[in-house]
Tab-separated table of C-alpha atoms in Angstrom:
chain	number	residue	atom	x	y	z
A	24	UNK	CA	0.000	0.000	0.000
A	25	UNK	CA	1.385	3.454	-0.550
A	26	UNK	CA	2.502	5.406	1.976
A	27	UNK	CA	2.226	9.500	1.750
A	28	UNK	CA	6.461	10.090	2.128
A	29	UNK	CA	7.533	12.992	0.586
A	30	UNK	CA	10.911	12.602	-1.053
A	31	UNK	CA	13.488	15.536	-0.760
A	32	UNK	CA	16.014	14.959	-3.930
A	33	UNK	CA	18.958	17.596	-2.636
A	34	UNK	CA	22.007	18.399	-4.744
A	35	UNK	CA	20.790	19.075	-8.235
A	36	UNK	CA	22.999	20.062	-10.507
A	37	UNK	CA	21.095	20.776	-14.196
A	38	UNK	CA	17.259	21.387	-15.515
A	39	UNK	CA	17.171	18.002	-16.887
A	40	UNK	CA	17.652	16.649	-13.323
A	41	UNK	CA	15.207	19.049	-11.916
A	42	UNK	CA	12.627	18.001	-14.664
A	43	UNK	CA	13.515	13.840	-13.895
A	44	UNK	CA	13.155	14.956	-9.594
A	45	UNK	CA	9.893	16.083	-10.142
A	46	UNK	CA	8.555	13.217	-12.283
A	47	UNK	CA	9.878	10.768	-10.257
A	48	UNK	CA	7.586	12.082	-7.739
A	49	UNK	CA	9.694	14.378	-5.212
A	50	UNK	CA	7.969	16.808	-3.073
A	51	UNK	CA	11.365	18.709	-2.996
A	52	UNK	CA	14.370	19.895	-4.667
A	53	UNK	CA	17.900	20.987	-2.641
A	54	UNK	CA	19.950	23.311	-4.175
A	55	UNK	CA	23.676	22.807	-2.596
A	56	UNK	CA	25.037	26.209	-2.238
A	57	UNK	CA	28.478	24.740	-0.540
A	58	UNK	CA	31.463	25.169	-2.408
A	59	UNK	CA	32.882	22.362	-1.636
A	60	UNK	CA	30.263	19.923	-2.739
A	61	UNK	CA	30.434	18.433	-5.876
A	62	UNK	CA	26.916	19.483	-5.976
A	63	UNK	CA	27.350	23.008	-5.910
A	64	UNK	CA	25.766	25.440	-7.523
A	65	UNK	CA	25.935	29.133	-8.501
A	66	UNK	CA	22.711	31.371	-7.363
A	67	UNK	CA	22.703	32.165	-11.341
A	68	UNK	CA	22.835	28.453	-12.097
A	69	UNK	CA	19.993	27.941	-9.244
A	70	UNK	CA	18.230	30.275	-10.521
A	71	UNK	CA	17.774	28.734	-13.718
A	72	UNK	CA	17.194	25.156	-11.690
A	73	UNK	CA	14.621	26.254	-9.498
A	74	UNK	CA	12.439	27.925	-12.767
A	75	UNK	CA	12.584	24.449	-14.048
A	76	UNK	CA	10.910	23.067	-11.059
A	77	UNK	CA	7.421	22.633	-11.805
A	78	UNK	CA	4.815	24.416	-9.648
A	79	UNK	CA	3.931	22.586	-6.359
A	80	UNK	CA	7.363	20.963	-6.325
A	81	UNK	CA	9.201	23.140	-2.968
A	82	UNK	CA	12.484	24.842	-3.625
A	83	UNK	CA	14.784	24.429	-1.052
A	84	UNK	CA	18.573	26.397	-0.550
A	85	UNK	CA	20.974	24.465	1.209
A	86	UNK	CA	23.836	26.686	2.867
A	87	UNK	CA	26.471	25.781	5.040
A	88	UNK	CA	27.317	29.041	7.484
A	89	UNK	CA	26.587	31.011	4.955
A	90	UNK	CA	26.873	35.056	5.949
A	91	UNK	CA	24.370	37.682	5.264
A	92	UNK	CA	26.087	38.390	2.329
A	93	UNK	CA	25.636	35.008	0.563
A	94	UNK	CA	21.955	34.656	1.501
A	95	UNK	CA	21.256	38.255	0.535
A	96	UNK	CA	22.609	36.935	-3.044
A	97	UNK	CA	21.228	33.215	-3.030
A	98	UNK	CA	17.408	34.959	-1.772
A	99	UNK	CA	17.432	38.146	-4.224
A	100	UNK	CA	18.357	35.540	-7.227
A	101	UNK	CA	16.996	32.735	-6.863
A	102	UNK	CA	12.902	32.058	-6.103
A	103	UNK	CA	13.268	29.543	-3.093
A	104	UNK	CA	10.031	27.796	-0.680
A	105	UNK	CA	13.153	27.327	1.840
A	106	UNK	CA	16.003	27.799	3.545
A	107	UNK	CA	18.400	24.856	4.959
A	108	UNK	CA	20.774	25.426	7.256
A	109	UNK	CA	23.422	22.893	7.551
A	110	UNK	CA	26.170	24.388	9.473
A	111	UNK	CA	26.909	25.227	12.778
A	112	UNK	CA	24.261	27.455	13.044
A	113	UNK	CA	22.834	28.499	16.415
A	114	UNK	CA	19.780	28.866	17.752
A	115	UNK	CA	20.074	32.263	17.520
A	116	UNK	CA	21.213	32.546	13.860
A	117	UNK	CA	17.912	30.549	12.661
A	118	UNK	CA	16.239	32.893	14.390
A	119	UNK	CA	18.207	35.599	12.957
A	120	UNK	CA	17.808	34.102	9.314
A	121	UNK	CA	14.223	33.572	9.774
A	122	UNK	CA	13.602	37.162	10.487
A	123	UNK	CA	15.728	38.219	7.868
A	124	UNK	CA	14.341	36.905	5.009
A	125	UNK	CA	11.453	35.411	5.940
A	126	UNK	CA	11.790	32.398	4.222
A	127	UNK	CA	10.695	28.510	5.892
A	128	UNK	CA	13.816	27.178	7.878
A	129	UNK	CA	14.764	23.548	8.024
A	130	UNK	CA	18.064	23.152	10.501
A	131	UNK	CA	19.989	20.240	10.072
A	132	UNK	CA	21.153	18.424	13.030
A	133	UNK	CA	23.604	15.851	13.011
A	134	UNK	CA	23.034	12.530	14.743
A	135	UNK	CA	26.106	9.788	15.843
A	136	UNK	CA	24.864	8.808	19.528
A	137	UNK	CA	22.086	9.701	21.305
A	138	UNK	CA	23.869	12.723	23.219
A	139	UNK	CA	23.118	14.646	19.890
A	140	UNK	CA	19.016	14.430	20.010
A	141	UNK	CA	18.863	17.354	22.803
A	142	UNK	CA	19.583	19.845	20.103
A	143	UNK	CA	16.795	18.413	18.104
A	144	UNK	CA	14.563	19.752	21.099
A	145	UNK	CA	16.313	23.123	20.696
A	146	UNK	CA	16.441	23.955	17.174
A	147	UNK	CA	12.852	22.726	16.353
A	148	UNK	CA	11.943	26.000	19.511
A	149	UNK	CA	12.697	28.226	16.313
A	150	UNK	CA	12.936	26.545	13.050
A	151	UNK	CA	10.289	25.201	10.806
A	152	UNK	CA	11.693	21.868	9.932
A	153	UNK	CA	14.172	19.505	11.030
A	154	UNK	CA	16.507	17.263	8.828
A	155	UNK	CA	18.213	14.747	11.071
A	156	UNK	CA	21.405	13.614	9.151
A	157	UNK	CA	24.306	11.520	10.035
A	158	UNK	CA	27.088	13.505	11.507
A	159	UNK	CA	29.811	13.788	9.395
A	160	UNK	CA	33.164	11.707	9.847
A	161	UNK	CA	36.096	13.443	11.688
A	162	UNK	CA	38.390	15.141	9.293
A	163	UNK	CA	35.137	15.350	6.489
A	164	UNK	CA	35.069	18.117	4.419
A	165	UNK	CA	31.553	18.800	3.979
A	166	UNK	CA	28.960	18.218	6.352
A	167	UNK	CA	26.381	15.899	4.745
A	168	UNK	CA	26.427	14.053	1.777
A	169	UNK	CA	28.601	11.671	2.692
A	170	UNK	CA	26.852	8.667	2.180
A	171	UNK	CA	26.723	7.999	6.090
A	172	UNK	CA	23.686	6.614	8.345
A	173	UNK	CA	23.329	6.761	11.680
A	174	UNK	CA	21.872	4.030	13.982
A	175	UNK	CA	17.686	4.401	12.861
A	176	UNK	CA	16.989	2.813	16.836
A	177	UNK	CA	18.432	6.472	18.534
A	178	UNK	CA	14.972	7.989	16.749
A	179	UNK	CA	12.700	4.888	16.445
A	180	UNK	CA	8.989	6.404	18.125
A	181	UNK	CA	10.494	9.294	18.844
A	182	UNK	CA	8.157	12.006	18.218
A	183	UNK	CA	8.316	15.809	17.574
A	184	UNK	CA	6.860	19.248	17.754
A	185	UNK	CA	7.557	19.863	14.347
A	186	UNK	CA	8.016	18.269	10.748
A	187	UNK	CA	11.244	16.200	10.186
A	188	UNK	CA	13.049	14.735	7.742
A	189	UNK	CA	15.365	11.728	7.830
A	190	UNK	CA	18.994	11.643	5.947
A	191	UNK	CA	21.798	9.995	5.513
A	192	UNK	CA	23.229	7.109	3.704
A	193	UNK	CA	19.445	6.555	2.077
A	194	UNK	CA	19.824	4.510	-1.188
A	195	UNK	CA	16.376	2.979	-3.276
A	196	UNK	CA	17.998	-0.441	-1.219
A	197	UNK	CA	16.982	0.607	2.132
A	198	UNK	CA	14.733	3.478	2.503
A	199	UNK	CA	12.010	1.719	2.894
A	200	UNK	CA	13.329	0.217	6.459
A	201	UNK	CA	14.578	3.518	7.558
A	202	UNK	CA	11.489	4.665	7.420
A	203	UNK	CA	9.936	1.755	9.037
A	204	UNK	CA	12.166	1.814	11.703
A	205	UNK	CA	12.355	5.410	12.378
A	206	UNK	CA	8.053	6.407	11.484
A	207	UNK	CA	9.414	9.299	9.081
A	208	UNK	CA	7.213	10.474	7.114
A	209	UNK	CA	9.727	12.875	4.979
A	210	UNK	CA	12.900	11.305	3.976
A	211	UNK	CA	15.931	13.466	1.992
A	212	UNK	CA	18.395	11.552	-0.375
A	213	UNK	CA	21.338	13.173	-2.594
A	214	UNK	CA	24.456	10.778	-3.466
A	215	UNK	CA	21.775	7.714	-3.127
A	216	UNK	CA	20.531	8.235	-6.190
A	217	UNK	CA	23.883	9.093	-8.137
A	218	UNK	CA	25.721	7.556	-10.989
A	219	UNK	CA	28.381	9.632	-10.289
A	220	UNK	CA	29.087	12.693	-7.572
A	221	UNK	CA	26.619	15.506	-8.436
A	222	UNK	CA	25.550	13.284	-11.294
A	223	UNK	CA	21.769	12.364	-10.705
A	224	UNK	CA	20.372	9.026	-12.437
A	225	UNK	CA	16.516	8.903	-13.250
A	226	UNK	CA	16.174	5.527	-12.610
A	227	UNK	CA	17.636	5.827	-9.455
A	228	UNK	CA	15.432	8.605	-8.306
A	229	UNK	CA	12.339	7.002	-9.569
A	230	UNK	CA	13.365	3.694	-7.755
A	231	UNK	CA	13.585	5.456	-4.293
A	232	UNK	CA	10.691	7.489	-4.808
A	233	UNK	CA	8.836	4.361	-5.036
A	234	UNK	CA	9.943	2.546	-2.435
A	235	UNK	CA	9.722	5.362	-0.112
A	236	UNK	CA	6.129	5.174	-0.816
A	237	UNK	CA	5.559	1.486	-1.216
A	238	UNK	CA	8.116	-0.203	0.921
């Protein structure tokens, strides 16, 4: 039976892929504005993505510690739904970034042990979203996207105050338990559906998307 799991396909890198996310079925598209992705994008080149996104289909900015400067360019060129923070953002910078632009904010918070839940209870106080991603390796060079998971049990009934989304190490393979273990109901994928780094495959995506919602 399907399930109603929205998809988030993050690190998009041409209209093609945009146009293959959204047929596939995914509620959102992530827009990697962190240089050293292999996912990165331009705002110009983002700009041009998120017009290809179909209408209903949420455009979302991904940012690592990004300054007011950078937003201010990202938000004035490019027609986002939302802002993701994946940093070390504070509390009090969400808040900050909220206010400023007045854009949706999902906060990423990395997850290796259970120690690392209490900030979920203190970033979801201000942001909109949470995305609840396997903390990055010691010595990584870019905090997500690594093609990490965490240990599903440290969330397994947990619930929240607000919407959350599950990431990390996803693949079409074994999204479906994740999400059985864990109850998400949102689930965020970028290298899992890759051919190559920053190079999206169609079947892949449509593959996850359906056993996100079938499995």
């Amino acid at each position: 039976m399907a399930q109603d799991i929205r998809v988030k396909i993050c690190g998009l890198t041409t209209p093609e892929q945009v146009v293959a996310a959204a047929e596939a079925g995914a509620a959102y598209i992530g827009l990697n504005f962190f240089a050293r992705s292999p996912r990165y994008v331009t705002p110009d080149l983002a700009r041009d993505l998120a017009l290809a996104a179909p209408p209903g289909v949420a455009k979302v900015a991904l940012s690592v510690d990004a300054d007011d400067a950078l937003l201010d360019e990202i938000t004035g060129t490019v027609p986002l739904d939302m802002l993701q923070l994946h940093g070390s953002e504070t509390v009090e910078r969400v808040e900050e970034v909220k206010a400023r632009y007045g854009l949706p904010v999902m906060k990423v918070v990395g997850v290796a042990d259970a120690a690392d839940l209490a900030q979920i209870a203190e970033f979801e106080a201000v942001a909109d979203q949470i995305l609840v991603d396997a903390k990055p390796p010691k010595g990584a060079d870019r905090p997500g996207g690594n093609a990490l998971a965490f240990d599903w049990a440290l969330i397994a009934g947990r619930e929240w105050a607000k919407p959350w989304m599950l990431a990390g190490g996803l693949v079409p393979g074994n999204v479906a338990e994740a999400i059985a273990h864990t109850g998400a109901r949102q689930v965020d994928v970028a290298s899992g559906v890759e051919s190559a780094p920053g190079v999206k495959d169609q079947g892949l995506m449509r593959a996850f998307v359906e056993a996100a919602r079938c499995g």
